[in-house]
């Protein structure tokens, strides 16, 4: 019983410092897609559940959030937005099942409680919704969601 208690205690202390494989894969994808030598991307928090993830990011003075989906073991970016994907309603509108949208919105709200206000403000600077295709590209400007 003492061993179990010790394991639970160690896990709870180390838990936030240990990223899940999905979170690492999301970070790797965003870095490989958007890092620039003169402007490195800072990614976090990342939350992932039921094959979807939301990642906050900043790059210089700009920031936003990316919504991703895991299809057949590979993460792809569905869309980029600012505050427009924080709510369960917005996530449902993006095509996510209601129960998963609720879970994502709740997990994001919890994760962002520890994010400094200036970083949250940077996430909000991304205006509108920018849908991405399977290859990680966005449609021409005239086809973008506003």
XYZ file of C-alpha atoms in Angstrom:
146
model
C 0.000 0.000 0.000
C 2.876 2.361 0.834
C 4.477 1.560 -2.518
C 1.263 2.447 -4.359
C 0.987 5.713 -2.435
C 4.607 6.547 -3.313
C 4.022 5.819 -6.995
C 0.883 7.983 -7.037
C 2.734 10.795 -5.266
C 5.674 10.653 -7.692
C 3.341 10.542 -10.698
C 1.370 13.542 -9.455
C 4.563 15.522 -8.875
C 6.077 14.621 -12.252
C 2.840 14.563 -14.245
C 2.831 18.102 -15.676
C 6.523 17.887 -16.560
C 6.056 14.736 -18.647
C 4.462 15.416 -22.021
C 2.246 12.778 -23.563
C 3.320 11.334 -26.935
C 0.423 13.112 -28.702
C 1.466 16.453 -27.236
C 5.063 15.899 -28.345
C 3.924 14.962 -31.865
C 1.759 18.105 -32.067
C 4.670 20.283 -30.940
C 6.992 18.617 -33.467
C 4.512 19.175 -36.307
C 3.999 22.848 -35.478
C 7.736 23.469 -35.145
C 8.557 21.692 -38.416
C 5.809 23.621 -40.215
C 6.226 27.144 -38.843
C 9.686 27.603 -37.280
C 11.870 30.169 -39.036
C 15.548 30.761 -38.321
C 14.810 34.352 -37.327
C 11.525 33.581 -35.521
C 11.243 30.372 -33.531
C 7.772 29.177 -32.628
C 6.914 28.792 -28.944
C 4.231 26.129 -28.480
C 2.129 25.538 -25.376
C -0.050 24.661 -23.774
C -0.999 21.613 -25.819
C -4.036 19.563 -24.908
C -5.031 16.379 -26.724
C -7.989 14.046 -26.421
C -9.951 11.644 -28.619
C -7.826 12.264 -31.704
C -7.944 16.077 -31.524
C -5.582 18.649 -30.064
C -5.420 22.370 -29.484
C -2.074 24.102 -29.176
C -1.388 27.685 -28.202
C 1.538 29.259 -30.017
C 3.482 32.485 -30.271
C 6.035 33.632 -32.795
C 7.478 37.040 -32.091
C 4.595 39.402 -31.322
C 2.013 37.191 -33.075
C 0.187 34.237 -31.610
C -2.849 32.024 -31.916
C -4.177 28.540 -31.433
C -4.048 25.558 -33.770
C -6.702 22.846 -33.922
C -5.308 19.513 -35.042
C -6.644 16.049 -35.798
C -4.947 12.677 -35.675
C -5.839 10.518 -38.668
C -4.304 7.045 -38.891
C -1.515 7.979 -36.475
C -0.561 11.251 -38.175
C -1.408 14.703 -36.838
C -2.563 17.394 -39.245
C -3.579 20.994 -38.689
C -7.292 21.566 -39.317
C -7.344 25.284 -38.668
C -5.625 28.180 -36.976
C -7.512 30.783 -34.960
C -7.297 33.060 -31.980
C -9.966 33.033 -29.319
C -12.398 31.667 -31.925
C -11.759 28.037 -30.979
C -11.856 28.288 -27.205
C -15.517 27.343 -26.790
C -17.176 23.958 -27.183
C -19.708 25.584 -29.528
C -16.957 26.784 -31.870
C -15.317 23.362 -31.795
C -18.638 21.687 -32.659
C -19.012 24.167 -35.519
C -15.566 23.043 -36.730
C -16.951 19.493 -37.006
C -15.948 17.955 -33.690
C -18.452 15.689 -31.928
C -20.249 17.441 -29.031
C -18.775 15.289 -26.247
C -15.223 15.668 -27.579
C -15.743 19.414 -28.145
C -16.884 19.805 -24.538
C -13.879 17.855 -23.255
C -11.421 19.854 -25.386
C -12.893 23.210 -24.343
C -12.755 22.249 -20.663
C -9.184 20.937 -20.920
C -8.080 24.074 -22.781
C -9.657 26.372 -20.199
C -7.893 24.460 -17.418
C -4.529 24.430 -19.209
C -4.697 28.139 -19.978
C -5.294 29.062 -16.325
C -1.537 28.945 -15.785
C -0.619 30.875 -18.948
C 0.576 34.447 -18.312
C -1.848 37.196 -19.383
C 0.516 38.634 -22.012
C 0.840 35.236 -23.694
C -2.961 34.761 -23.661
C -3.274 38.198 -25.255
C -0.891 37.048 -28.011
C -3.089 33.981 -28.664
C -6.036 36.345 -29.182
C -4.182 38.404 -31.821
C -4.925 35.840 -34.525
C -8.049 37.141 -36.235
C -10.630 34.901 -37.878
C -10.324 31.224 -38.745
C -7.821 29.910 -41.251
C -8.731 26.420 -42.468
C -5.897 24.141 -43.515
C -5.929 21.276 -46.005
C -4.502 17.784 -45.491
C -1.047 18.973 -46.588
C -1.008 21.814 -44.047
C -1.648 24.528 -46.620
C -4.322 27.174 -46.436
C -6.631 28.083 -49.318
C -6.174 31.341 -51.253
C -7.060 34.527 -49.379
C -10.488 34.889 -51.036
C -11.508 31.412 -49.776
C -10.559 31.999 -46.120
C -13.192 31.941 -43.414
C -13.551 35.315 -41.745
